Short mmCIF file of C-alpha atoms in Angstrom, two decimals:
data_model
loop_
_atom_site.label_atom_id
_atom_site.label_comp_id
_atom_site.label_asym_id
_atom_site.label_seq_id
_atom_site.Cartn_x
_atom_site.Cartn_y
_atom_site.Cartn_z
CA MET E 266 159.81 223.65 -16.39
CA MET E 267 161.01 224.74 -19.86
CA ARG E 268 162.55 220.96 -20.26
CA SER E 269 159.28 219.66 -18.81
CA LEU E 270 157.57 221.27 -21.60
CA PHE E 271 159.53 220.61 -24.68
CA CYS E 272 159.58 216.69 -23.58
CA LEU E 273 155.84 217.05 -23.29
CA PHE E 274 155.74 218.81 -27.01
CA LEU E 275 158.37 216.13 -28.33
CA LEU E 276 156.22 213.23 -26.89
CA THR E 277 153.16 214.74 -28.46
CA SER E 278 154.88 215.42 -31.68
CA LEU E 279 155.80 211.87 -31.60
CA ALA E 280 152.52 210.50 -31.17
CA SER E 281 150.87 212.40 -33.50
CA ALA E 282 153.67 211.09 -36.19
CA ALA E 283 152.48 207.36 -34.96
CA ASP E 284 148.52 208.51 -35.41
CA LYS E 285 149.13 209.74 -39.02
CA PRO E 286 147.85 207.58 -41.71
CA LEU E 287 150.47 205.94 -43.98
CA ASN E 288 150.57 206.75 -47.76
CA ILE E 289 150.69 204.11 -50.14
CA LEU E 290 152.61 204.20 -53.47
CA PHE E 291 151.82 201.20 -55.57
CA CYS E 292 153.80 200.62 -58.71
CA PHE E 293 152.45 198.03 -60.74
CA ALA E 294 154.13 196.85 -64.02
CA ASP E 295 151.77 194.76 -66.93
CA ASP E 296 152.94 191.44 -67.80
CA TRP E 297 156.13 191.22 -65.12
CA GLY E 298 156.80 187.74 -63.82
CA ARG E 299 159.27 186.84 -60.92
CA TYR E 300 162.27 188.94 -62.08
CA ALA E 301 164.27 191.01 -60.33
CA SER E 302 168.00 190.97 -59.50
CA ALA E 303 167.10 190.80 -55.70
CA TYR E 304 165.94 187.16 -56.24
CA ALA E 305 169.33 186.17 -57.52
CA GLU E 306 171.09 185.79 -54.07
CA HIS E 307 168.21 183.45 -52.80
CA GLU E 308 168.14 181.00 -56.06
CA LYS E 309 170.63 178.07 -56.29
CA PHE E 310 169.78 177.41 -59.76
CA PRO E 311 171.00 179.52 -63.13
CA SER E 312 168.30 182.14 -63.52
CA PRO E 313 167.75 185.00 -65.34
CA ASN E 314 167.36 186.74 -62.09
CA GLN E 315 171.37 186.66 -62.61
CA VAL E 316 171.29 188.72 -65.56
CA VAL E 317 168.57 191.57 -65.02
CA LYS E 318 169.52 194.50 -63.13
CA THR E 319 166.81 196.27 -61.15
CA PRO E 320 168.66 198.34 -58.38
CA ASN E 321 165.58 200.22 -57.39
CA ILE E 322 163.41 197.52 -56.68
CA ASP E 323 166.21 195.70 -54.90
CA ARG E 324 166.48 198.92 -52.72
CA ILE E 325 162.70 198.92 -51.67
CA ALA E 326 163.16 194.85 -51.03
CA ARG E 327 166.57 195.35 -49.15
CA GLU E 328 165.01 198.11 -46.97
CA GLY E 329 161.33 196.08 -46.70
CA ALA E 330 160.49 192.66 -47.44
CA LEU E 331 160.56 190.64 -50.81
CA PHE E 332 158.07 187.76 -51.32
CA ARG E 333 159.28 184.61 -52.68
CA ARG E 334 155.71 183.03 -53.05
CA ALA E 335 153.62 186.04 -54.37
CA TYR E 336 150.87 184.93 -57.15
CA VAL E 337 148.29 186.66 -59.21
CA ASN E 338 145.03 185.13 -59.10
CA ALA E 339 144.75 184.94 -62.70
CA PRO E 340 147.24 185.39 -65.33
CA SER E 341 145.20 187.64 -67.50
CA CYS E 342 145.09 191.75 -67.16
CA THR E 343 141.99 192.50 -66.38
CA PRO E 344 141.04 189.48 -63.88
CA CYS E 345 144.07 189.72 -62.23
CA ARG E 346 143.29 193.23 -61.45
CA SER E 347 139.76 192.86 -60.51
CA ALA E 348 141.04 190.36 -57.82
CA LEU E 349 143.47 192.49 -56.65
CA LEU E 350 141.44 195.96 -56.54
CA SER E 351 138.10 194.06 -54.87
CA GLY E 352 139.83 191.77 -52.67
CA ARG E 353 137.78 188.98 -54.25
CA TYR E 354 138.79 185.87 -56.25
CA PHE E 355 138.66 186.75 -59.84
CA PHE E 356 135.56 184.19 -60.27
CA ASN E 357 134.01 186.16 -57.88
CA THR E 358 133.39 189.44 -59.45
CA GLY E 359 130.89 189.25 -62.40
CA ARG E 360 131.97 190.12 -65.94
CA ALA E 361 134.89 191.29 -64.66
CA ALA E 362 136.33 187.74 -64.67
CA ILE E 363 136.86 187.82 -68.25
CA LEU E 364 139.57 190.09 -70.22
CA ASN E 365 137.43 190.98 -73.50
CA GLY E 366 133.93 191.97 -72.83
CA ALA E 367 134.65 192.60 -69.15
CA VAL E 368 132.26 194.97 -67.20
CA TRP E 369 132.88 196.28 -63.86
CA ASP E 370 129.99 195.68 -61.03
CA PRO E 371 130.19 199.29 -59.45
CA ALA E 372 128.24 197.40 -56.42
CA ILE E 373 131.27 195.76 -55.83
CA PRO E 374 134.02 197.86 -53.36
CA SER E 375 136.89 198.64 -54.87
CA TYR E 376 140.11 199.44 -52.38
CA PRO E 377 141.07 202.52 -54.12
CA LEU E 378 137.51 204.22 -53.93
CA VAL E 379 137.04 202.73 -50.38
CA LEU E 380 140.47 204.90 -49.16
CA LYS E 381 138.87 207.79 -51.05
CA ASP E 382 135.70 208.05 -48.70
CA LYS E 383 138.28 207.68 -45.55
CA GLY E 384 139.94 210.72 -46.62
CA TYR E 385 142.67 209.55 -48.84
CA HIS E 386 143.82 211.64 -51.88
CA ILE E 387 143.67 209.20 -54.49
CA GLY E 388 145.06 209.21 -58.16
CA LYS E 389 146.70 206.91 -61.06
CA ALA E 390 148.70 207.22 -64.18
CA PHE E 391 147.53 205.24 -66.88
CA LYS E 392 146.75 201.36 -66.73
CA VAL E 393 144.53 200.35 -63.53
CA TRP E 394 141.90 198.39 -64.88
CA GLY E 395 141.29 196.90 -68.39
CA PRO E 396 140.46 196.19 -71.05
CA GLY E 397 137.40 196.91 -69.62
CA ASP E 398 133.87 198.72 -69.65
CA PRO E 399 134.12 201.58 -68.12
CA SER E 400 137.99 201.80 -68.34
CA ASP E 401 139.71 201.87 -64.62
CA ALA E 402 136.14 201.83 -63.06
CA PRO E 403 137.12 200.57 -59.80
CA TYR E 404 139.62 203.50 -59.40
CA GLY E 405 136.74 205.89 -60.27
CA GLY E 406 137.48 206.05 -64.04
CA GLN E 407 139.86 208.67 -65.10
CA GLN E 408 138.73 211.79 -62.62
CA PHE E 409 141.90 210.75 -60.37
CA ALA E 410 144.07 210.42 -63.54
CA TYR E 411 147.43 212.25 -63.21
CA GLN E 412 148.76 211.77 -66.88
CA LYS E 413 149.23 215.37 -68.35
CA ARG E 414 153.53 215.42 -68.25
CA GLY E 415 152.78 212.27 -70.78
CA GLY E 416 152.77 208.43 -70.92
CA ALA E 417 155.82 207.73 -73.41
CA PHE E 418 157.26 205.54 -71.07
CA ASN E 419 154.12 203.09 -71.77
CA ASN E 420 155.83 202.34 -75.38
CA PHE E 421 159.44 202.62 -73.64
CA SER E 422 162.02 200.78 -76.22
CA GLU E 423 160.03 202.23 -78.97
CA ASN E 424 160.03 205.82 -78.01
CA VAL E 425 163.89 206.06 -76.93
CA THR E 426 165.22 203.95 -80.12
CA GLU E 427 162.99 206.86 -82.16
CA LEU E 428 164.76 209.53 -80.36
CA VAL E 429 168.21 207.92 -80.39
CA ALA E 430 167.82 207.28 -83.98
CA ASN E 431 167.12 210.98 -84.33
CA GLY E 432 170.34 212.03 -82.67
CA THR E 433 169.06 212.18 -78.68
CA PRO E 434 171.71 210.41 -76.37
CA VAL E 435 170.67 207.14 -75.02
CA GLU E 436 170.40 208.22 -71.49
CA ALA E 437 168.88 211.54 -72.54
CA ALA E 438 166.11 209.92 -74.36
CA LYS E 439 165.90 207.39 -71.26
CA GLN E 440 165.38 210.34 -68.95
CA LYS E 441 162.72 212.12 -70.86
CA MET E 442 160.71 208.84 -69.96
CA TYR E 443 161.76 208.92 -66.46
CA ASP E 444 160.69 212.78 -66.02
CA GLU E 445 157.12 212.01 -67.79
CA ALA E 446 156.38 209.42 -65.09
CA SER E 447 158.15 211.64 -62.05
CA GLY E 448 156.21 214.56 -63.50
CA ASN E 449 152.80 212.69 -63.23
CA PHE E 450 153.53 211.99 -59.43
CA GLU E 451 154.89 215.15 -58.73
CA ASP E 452 151.47 216.42 -60.40
CA PHE E 453 149.33 214.17 -57.98
CA LEU E 454 151.46 215.42 -54.65
CA ALA E 455 151.01 218.99 -55.82
CA ALA E 456 147.11 218.72 -55.46
CA ARG E 457 146.88 216.56 -52.34
CA PRO E 458 144.53 218.56 -49.64
CA LYS E 459 146.96 219.49 -46.62
CA ASP E 460 147.69 216.80 -44.22
CA ALA E 461 145.42 214.34 -46.38
CA PRO E 462 147.08 210.57 -46.69
CA PHE E 463 147.33 209.55 -50.29
CA ALA E 464 147.45 206.42 -52.30
CA TYR E 465 148.98 206.44 -55.88
CA TRP E 466 148.89 203.63 -58.75
CA HIS E 467 151.99 203.88 -61.10
CA GLY E 468 150.61 201.35 -64.12
CA PRO E 469 153.04 201.92 -66.90
CA THR E 470 152.75 199.33 -69.91
CA ASN E 471 155.85 198.94 -71.34
CA VAL E 472 156.76 195.36 -70.02
CA HIS E 473 153.74 194.51 -72.36
CA ARG E 474 154.49 193.91 -75.77
CA LYS E 475 155.38 195.34 -78.26
CA TRP E 476 158.84 196.19 -77.62
CA ILE E 477 161.57 197.05 -80.09
CA LYS E 478 163.32 193.82 -81.43
CA GLY E 479 166.73 193.83 -79.92
CA SER E 480 166.04 196.49 -77.41
CA GLY E 481 167.41 194.43 -74.54
CA GLN E 482 170.98 194.47 -75.96
CA ALA E 483 170.78 198.20 -77.78
CA LEU E 484 169.37 200.17 -74.86
CA TRP E 485 170.43 198.34 -71.98
CA GLY E 486 173.55 196.21 -72.84
CA ILE E 487 171.80 192.86 -71.93
CA ASN E 488 173.63 190.46 -74.06
CA PRO E 489 171.21 187.83 -74.98
CA ASP E 490 174.18 185.12 -74.59
CA ASP E 491 174.56 186.08 -71.21
CA LEU E 492 171.01 183.95 -70.62
CA LYS E 493 172.30 181.11 -72.34
CA GLY E 494 171.91 178.04 -69.84
CA LYS E 495 169.78 180.48 -67.54
CA LEU E 496 166.27 180.15 -69.22
CA PRO E 497 163.61 178.13 -67.96
CA LYS E 498 163.28 174.45 -69.31
CA HIS E 499 160.44 174.96 -71.48
CA LEU E 500 161.71 177.65 -73.17
CA PRO E 501 163.97 176.58 -76.09
CA ASP E 502 167.81 177.91 -75.54
CA VAL E 503 167.99 179.27 -78.92
CA PRO E 504 169.37 182.85 -79.92
CA GLU E 505 166.15 183.85 -81.07
CA PHE E 506 164.48 182.92 -77.63
CA ARG E 507 167.40 184.76 -75.43
CA GLU E 508 167.41 187.44 -77.80
CA ASP E 509 163.61 188.07 -77.15
CA PHE E 510 163.45 187.47 -73.41
CA GLY E 511 166.82 189.90 -72.90
CA SER E 512 164.43 192.44 -74.70
CA TYR E 513 161.97 191.74 -72.11
CA LEU E 514 164.53 191.96 -69.21
CA GLY E 515 164.86 195.64 -70.94
CA GLU E 516 161.86 196.44 -70.51
CA ILE E 517 161.78 195.35 -67.03
CA GLN E 518 164.86 197.43 -66.24
CA ALA E 519 162.93 200.19 -67.46
CA PHE E 520 160.07 199.56 -65.28
CA ASP E 521 162.48 199.58 -62.52
CA ALA E 522 163.93 202.92 -63.18
CA GLN E 523 160.59 204.41 -63.40
CA VAL E 524 160.15 202.99 -59.81
CA GLY E 525 163.68 204.81 -58.95
CA ALA E 526 162.17 208.17 -60.06
CA LEU E 527 158.88 207.99 -57.83
CA VAL E 528 160.92 207.07 -54.79
CA LYS E 529 163.22 210.09 -55.45
CA LYS E 530 160.18 212.53 -55.51
CA LEU E 531 158.63 210.65 -52.64
CA GLU E 532 161.65 211.44 -50.67
CA ALA E 533 161.96 215.01 -51.72
CA ALA E 534 158.42 215.82 -50.49
CA GLY E 535 159.53 214.34 -46.76
CA GLU E 536 157.37 211.49 -47.49
CA LEU E 537 159.28 208.57 -47.66
CA ASP E 538 158.87 207.23 -43.97
CA ASN E 539 155.14 207.69 -43.64
CA THR E 540 154.79 205.54 -47.09
CA VAL E 541 154.02 201.82 -47.57
CA ILE E 542 155.76 201.05 -51.09
CA VAL E 543 154.81 198.33 -52.87
CA ILE E 544 155.85 196.88 -55.96
CA SER E 545 154.36 194.39 -58.21
CA GLY E 546 153.37 193.08 -61.57
CA ASP E 547 150.02 191.63 -63.04
CA HIS E 548 151.07 188.26 -64.06
CA GLY E 549 154.03 186.57 -66.25
CA ALA E 550 156.02 187.14 -69.40
CA PRO E 551 153.69 187.36 -72.81
CA GLY E 552 154.58 185.76 -75.99
CA PHE E 553 156.39 182.97 -74.15
CA PRO E 554 155.16 179.46 -73.75
CA GLY E 555 153.97 178.72 -70.07
CA GLY E 556 153.69 182.40 -69.19
CA LYS E 557 150.77 184.60 -69.36
CA CYS E 558 147.47 182.87 -69.63
CA ASN E 559 148.97 179.50 -68.05
CA LEU E 560 148.91 178.56 -64.19
CA TYR E 561 152.31 177.21 -64.28
CA ASP E 562 154.44 179.48 -61.89
CA PHE E 563 156.00 180.95 -65.08
CA GLY E 564 152.60 182.60 -65.35
CA VAL E 565 151.05 183.53 -62.12
CA ASN E 566 154.31 183.73 -59.69
CA VAL E 567 155.07 187.68 -59.48
CA THR E 568 157.57 189.61 -57.84
CA LEU E 569 156.32 191.44 -54.70
CA ALA E 570 158.90 193.81 -53.20
CA ILE E 571 156.96 195.63 -49.82
CA ARG E 572 158.99 198.63 -47.95
CA TRP E 573 157.29 199.38 -44.75
CA PRO E 574 157.70 202.27 -42.42
CA GLY E 575 159.09 201.42 -38.82
CA GLN E 576 159.58 197.87 -39.87
CA PRO E 577 163.32 196.14 -40.44
CA GLY E 578 164.50 195.64 -43.95
CA GLY E 579 166.43 192.82 -45.57
CA ARG E 580 163.52 190.32 -45.42
CA TYR E 581 162.92 187.46 -47.44
CA ILE E 582 159.34 186.04 -46.85
CA GLU E 583 158.11 182.45 -47.63
CA ASP E 584 154.30 182.45 -47.14
CA PHE E 585 152.03 181.88 -49.92
CA VAL E 586 150.29 185.04 -50.74
CA ASN E 587 147.34 186.24 -53.48
CA LEU E 588 147.89 189.78 -54.78
CA MET E 589 144.19 190.26 -54.04
CA ASP E 590 145.43 190.00 -50.46
CA LEU E 591 146.59 193.52 -51.19
CA ALA E 592 143.00 195.36 -51.16
CA PRO E 593 142.30 194.29 -47.72
CA THR E 594 145.85 195.16 -46.64
CA PHE E 595 145.65 198.87 -48.33
CA MET E 596 141.68 198.94 -46.72
CA GLU E 597 143.55 198.14 -43.11
CA ILE E 598 146.25 200.37 -43.32
CA GLY E 599 143.67 203.34 -44.39
CA GLY E 600 141.63 202.20 -41.25
CA ALA E 601 138.81 201.00 -43.27
CA THR E 602 136.32 198.19 -42.30
CA ILE E 603 136.94 194.81 -44.81
CA PRO E 604 133.65 194.93 -46.50
CA PRO E 605 131.34 191.44 -46.85
CA GLY E 606 132.80 189.60 -49.94
CA VAL E 607 136.61 189.69 -49.45
CA ASN E 608 138.38 186.88 -50.12
CA GLY E 609 141.79 188.03 -49.53
CA ARG E 610 143.77 188.31 -46.43
CA SER E 611 145.34 191.58 -45.04
CA LEU E 612 149.49 191.46 -44.84
CA VAL E 613 149.40 193.74 -42.17
CA SER E 614 150.32 191.16 -40.01
CA LEU E 615 153.13 189.85 -42.13
CA MET E 616 154.45 193.01 -42.32
CA GLU E 617 154.19 194.11 -38.53
CA SER E 618 155.86 190.83 -37.52
CA GLY E 619 159.43 192.13 -38.57
CA LYS E 620 160.28 188.59 -39.35
CA SER E 621 161.52 186.42 -42.27
CA GLY E 622 160.84 183.05 -43.50
CA THR E 623 157.41 181.32 -43.03
CA ILE E 624 155.23 183.54 -40.65
CA GLU E 625 152.02 182.28 -40.62
CA LYS E 626 151.44 178.65 -41.16
CA GLU E 627 147.92 178.75 -42.30
CA ARG E 628 149.48 180.80 -45.31
CA ASP E 629 150.33 177.66 -47.22
CA TYR E 630 148.59 177.55 -50.98
CA VAL E 631 147.38 179.52 -53.08
CA ILE E 632 144.47 179.16 -55.92
CA THR E 633 144.69 180.36 -59.44
CA GLY E 634 142.85 180.07 -62.46
CA ARG E 635 141.48 181.45 -65.43
CA GLU E 636 138.21 181.30 -67.72
CA ARG E 637 138.44 183.63 -70.92
CA HIS E 638 141.48 185.95 -72.40
CA VAL E 639 140.94 186.94 -75.84
CA SER E 640 137.40 186.46 -77.28
CA ILE E 641 137.54 184.86 -80.39
CA ALA E 642 140.75 182.56 -79.40
CA ARG E 643 138.53 179.33 -80.14
CA GLU E 644 135.40 178.57 -81.84
CA GLY E 645 132.21 179.99 -80.21
CA ASN E 646 134.18 182.43 -78.35
CA LEU E 647 134.59 179.70 -75.71
CA PRO E 648 136.80 180.12 -72.35
CA TYR E 649 139.58 177.67 -71.61
CA PRO E 650 138.78 177.11 -67.65
CA GLN E 651 141.63 176.18 -65.17
CA ARG E 652 141.73 175.91 -61.44
CA ALA E 653 144.86 175.46 -59.98
CA LEU E 654 145.94 174.63 -56.24
CA ARG E 655 149.84 175.62 -55.45
CA LYS E 656 151.26 174.38 -52.41
CA ASP E 657 155.11 173.98 -50.86
CA GLY E 658 156.59 171.54 -53.77
CA LEU E 659 153.38 170.98 -55.40
CA LEU E 660 150.86 172.13 -58.38
CA TYR E 661 147.77 170.58 -59.19
CA ILE E 662 145.65 171.83 -62.07
CA HIS E 663 142.51 171.05 -63.35
CA ASN E 664 141.87 171.37 -66.95
CA PHE E 665 137.59 171.72 -67.15
CA LYS E 666 137.32 171.47 -70.46
CA PRO E 667 140.09 169.56 -72.05
CA GLU E 668 138.63 168.89 -75.78
CA ARG E 669 139.57 172.88 -76.21
CA MET E 670 143.01 174.28 -77.21
CA PRO E 671 144.67 176.41 -73.88
CA MET E 672 145.89 178.89 -76.50
CA GLY E 673 143.19 178.76 -78.96
CA ASP E 674 142.61 177.55 -82.24
CA TYR E 675 145.09 177.34 -84.65
CA LYS E 676 143.54 179.93 -86.97
CA ASN E 677 145.64 180.53 -89.95
CA LEU E 678 148.17 177.88 -89.31
CA THR E 679 147.84 174.65 -91.04
CA ALA E 680 149.88 171.33 -91.52
CA THR E 681 150.79 172.88 -94.66
CA PHE E 682 150.78 176.47 -94.20
CA THR E 683 152.89 178.75 -92.16
CA PRO E 684 152.32 182.46 -91.88
CA GLU E 685 154.85 184.89 -92.35
CA GLN E 686 157.47 185.33 -89.81
CA ASP E 687 156.48 189.06 -89.45
CA ALA E 688 152.74 188.30 -89.22
CA LEU E 689 153.53 185.88 -86.32
CA GLU E 690 155.95 188.60 -84.71
CA ASN E 691 153.20 190.99 -84.88
CA ASN E 692 149.69 189.95 -84.92
CA THR E 693 148.52 187.63 -82.46
CA TYR E 694 145.19 186.44 -84.01
CA GLU E 695 147.43 184.71 -87.17
CA ALA E 696 147.64 181.69 -84.47
CA PHE E 697 147.06 180.74 -80.78
CA PRO E 698 145.66 183.94 -80.13
CA ASP E 699 145.99 183.42 -76.30
CA MET E 700 149.67 183.82 -76.58
CA ASP E 701 150.72 187.23 -77.74
CA ALA E 702 152.48 187.79 -80.75
CA SER E 703 156.14 187.68 -80.25
CA PRO E 704 159.46 186.59 -82.09
CA ALA E 705 159.73 183.68 -79.63
CA LYS E 706 156.28 182.35 -80.86
CA ALA E 707 157.02 183.10 -84.56
CA TRP E 708 160.30 181.05 -84.21
CA LEU E 709 158.63 178.04 -82.01
CA ILE E 710 155.68 178.00 -84.62
CA ALA E 711 158.37 177.98 -87.95
CA HIS E 712 160.29 174.86 -85.65
CA ARG E 713 157.24 172.89 -84.92
CA ASN E 714 158.14 170.10 -87.15
CA ASP E 715 161.85 170.00 -85.84
CA SER E 716 161.74 166.58 -83.85
CA GLN E 717 164.46 168.57 -81.22
CA TYR E 718 161.59 171.28 -80.63
CA LYS E 719 158.37 169.65 -81.08
CA TRP E 720 158.02 169.13 -77.12
CA HIS E 721 158.39 172.59 -76.66
CA PHE E 722 155.78 173.50 -79.10
CA ASP E 723 153.37 170.72 -78.00
CA TYR E 724 154.04 171.94 -74.31
CA ALA E 725 153.15 175.61 -75.52
CA PHE E 726 150.11 174.95 -77.90
CA ALA E 727 148.58 171.23 -77.61
CA LYS E 728 145.51 169.82 -75.78
CA ARG E 729 146.56 169.39 -71.99
CA PRO E 730 144.98 166.43 -70.05
CA GLN E 731 142.13 166.93 -67.56
CA GLU E 732 144.42 166.66 -64.85
CA GLU E 733 147.94 168.10 -64.39
CA LEU E 734 150.26 167.24 -61.14
CA TYR E 735 153.68 168.72 -60.68
CA ASP E 736 156.63 167.75 -58.10
CA LEU E 737 158.17 170.67 -58.07
CA ALA E 738 160.78 169.65 -55.77
CA LYS E 739 162.03 167.23 -58.61
CA ASP E 740 160.61 169.33 -61.55
CA PRO E 741 160.96 173.09 -60.52
CA ASP E 742 159.68 174.22 -64.09
CA ALA E 743 156.93 172.27 -64.26
CA THR E 744 157.45 170.32 -67.47
CA ILE E 745 156.87 166.55 -66.18
CA ASN E 746 153.06 165.87 -65.84
CA VAL E 747 153.15 162.80 -62.99
CA ALA E 748 149.11 162.89 -62.54
CA ALA E 749 148.72 159.42 -64.46
CA GLU E 750 151.75 158.14 -62.45
CA PRO E 751 150.55 155.50 -59.56
CA ALA E 752 153.11 156.39 -57.08
CA TYR E 753 151.30 160.20 -57.54
CA ALA E 754 147.86 158.89 -57.15
CA GLU E 755 147.43 159.56 -53.52
CA THR E 756 149.06 163.14 -53.74
CA LYS E 757 146.70 163.82 -56.95
CA ALA E 758 143.38 162.57 -55.04
CA LYS E 759 143.95 164.74 -52.25
CA MET E 760 145.17 167.85 -54.09
CA ALA E 761 142.07 167.10 -56.34
CA ALA E 762 139.57 167.18 -53.41
CA GLU E 763 141.15 169.92 -51.73
CA LEU E 764 140.86 172.19 -54.62
CA MET E 765 137.02 171.55 -55.09
CA GLU E 766 136.33 171.74 -51.44
CA LYS E 767 138.07 175.12 -51.55
CA LEU E 768 136.51 176.40 -54.53
CA LYS E 769 133.05 175.56 -53.36
CA ALA E 770 133.47 176.80 -50.16
CA VAL E 771 134.03 180.41 -51.94
CA GLY E 772 131.48 179.88 -54.21
CA ASP E 773 133.24 179.62 -57.76
CA PRO E 774 130.62 179.64 -60.05
CA ARG E 775 132.93 177.22 -62.33
CA VAL E 776 131.91 174.22 -59.68
CA THR E 777 128.72 175.45 -57.74
CA ALA E 778 126.38 176.77 -60.59
CA ASP E 779 124.26 175.17 -63.21
CA PRO E 780 124.30 176.22 -65.90
CA VAL E 781 128.06 177.55 -65.70
CA PRO E 782 127.46 181.39 -66.63
CA PHE E 783 130.98 181.42 -67.85
CA GLU E 784 130.06 179.27 -71.04
CA HIS E 785 126.94 181.48 -71.82
CA ASP E 786 126.19 185.32 -72.74
CA PRO E 787 127.41 187.30 -71.91
CA PHE E 788 130.81 186.21 -70.97
CA ILE E 789 131.13 184.54 -74.59
CA SER E 790 130.15 187.51 -76.49
CA ASP E 791 132.37 188.26 -79.59
CA THR E 792 134.19 191.33 -78.63
CA LYS E 793 137.70 192.80 -78.95
CA THR E 794 136.97 195.42 -76.25
CA GLY E 795 140.10 196.90 -75.26
CA LEU E 796 142.12 196.05 -78.29
CA GLN E 797 143.56 198.85 -80.66
CA GLY E 798 145.56 198.46 -83.56
CA LYS E 799 148.89 198.48 -82.60
CA GLY E 800 151.31 197.36 -84.54
CA LYS E 801 150.41 195.37 -87.59
CA GLY E 802 151.29 192.25 -88.82
CA LYS E 803 150.97 190.62 -92.56
CA GLY E 804 150.54 187.17 -93.26
CA LYS E 805 149.60 185.43 -96.57
CA LYS E 806 145.97 185.45 -95.76
CA GLY E 807 145.58 189.10 -94.58
CA LYS E 808 146.18 191.61 -91.99
CA GLY E 809 145.35 192.18 -88.02
CA ALA E 810 146.00 194.34 -85.43
CA SER E 811 148.73 192.73 -82.86
CA LYS E 812 147.41 192.22 -79.17
CA ALA E 813 147.12 195.90 -77.62
CA LYS E 814 149.68 197.24 -74.43
CA ASP E 815 146.54 197.56 -72.73
CA GLU E 816 145.93 193.76 -72.55
#
């Protein structure tokens, strides 16, 4: 009799655990492309993934799934996040489709508030949606913020370097940053109502510029020379670029350590095996050619690692996914009905399949695009509108206004005048404002007339043709545009027709509206919403604030 009662109790407990809603821990880094050491074993070519060390992200991948073909919808902070939070293509989010001047439409359902209505305890630390008005609106603004322990980790290399200069050992200085990140999460967990499922967003901005120059080596021991021969083809393989990229990898390692600190808290709370952990970033590298604000893989292909309770680990998934797929994924986890207007497709079926490789054959493409990033990048505050179709081995890009400059106008740069290096390293508005100020950008501009690097300069800043087509099987870094080659005429025509058909089917205003709203007010208002005076650079023609961490 007692044995029967015990078995009944055990079965009831197991059933109750199985019915318990899954928690969600989402760690989302600014400006983090597809760089994590977990990718190195899957790559058969030299890569920065063979240099960067991300043991905590690797653990999530090892115990869950690593996605090879995860893409942001737009390589710009606000529109990317608009798509992710709503599950809609960025161009279907109204004024949230741009960066400067973005305004959130409260009529658009966002997954955090949908989960809240389903009884989830929701919270966030630092950047969720911005720059835009109101800040973090899709997450309920600041009413669900857990940030009182501090956010020094948002300026990781700056603050650690200062602490070290004042006598704090390097590892102790780093630990202070991690303690703030984990402390905010600890406060969130402590505030959770009993038995309520939770959804937490950790949004540090440290991977966004600025960083301390050379901090990759100083704080993390990343030798720039270890990157020799491993940078993408479109980046000059010179010491200045290697040092700058090494510092970028250092900030990624700092983010990785924050992930580890949060997972440790999750384990201590006994919630690890009832929590879906998702790790990703909002677009490619800032201040480097072809990265942020570009539709090449270097700009839109990002890390995605997911640990899913009850599913096998060690999986490497080849399906194309868009980060807007996360909104319906989280909604489905929470038992919510997917609202009308959602374009993304839940990843629940992929994760619960237990499989690797290509799992759902219909997930064979992604669409990416951009409209306006920095408001004053071009005369008239105009956007640089692009849409792209990425399929297996092929990338097709349509540039709707090829007469405009892709990274913005020359501004203070002329044929005979080059702003001071400090200005180009620290003031985004000195030249080509859609590329963040950086040592790499400054070096490339200074060497624009050097025949060895003119190609790199033109790749980064010159006008682009209306159509671009890349055969990635032969040209994985997308450096050879074959759109005009007769041998690719049929392929280009098919890709172009498919892209336009898909855009029209989902109601992209760029191809369905007349006049196109993105070319008129309020989308082209003159605003620097979200910019702040963080790090000033001086050129011979004046001063200006660098692009802010919250971009």
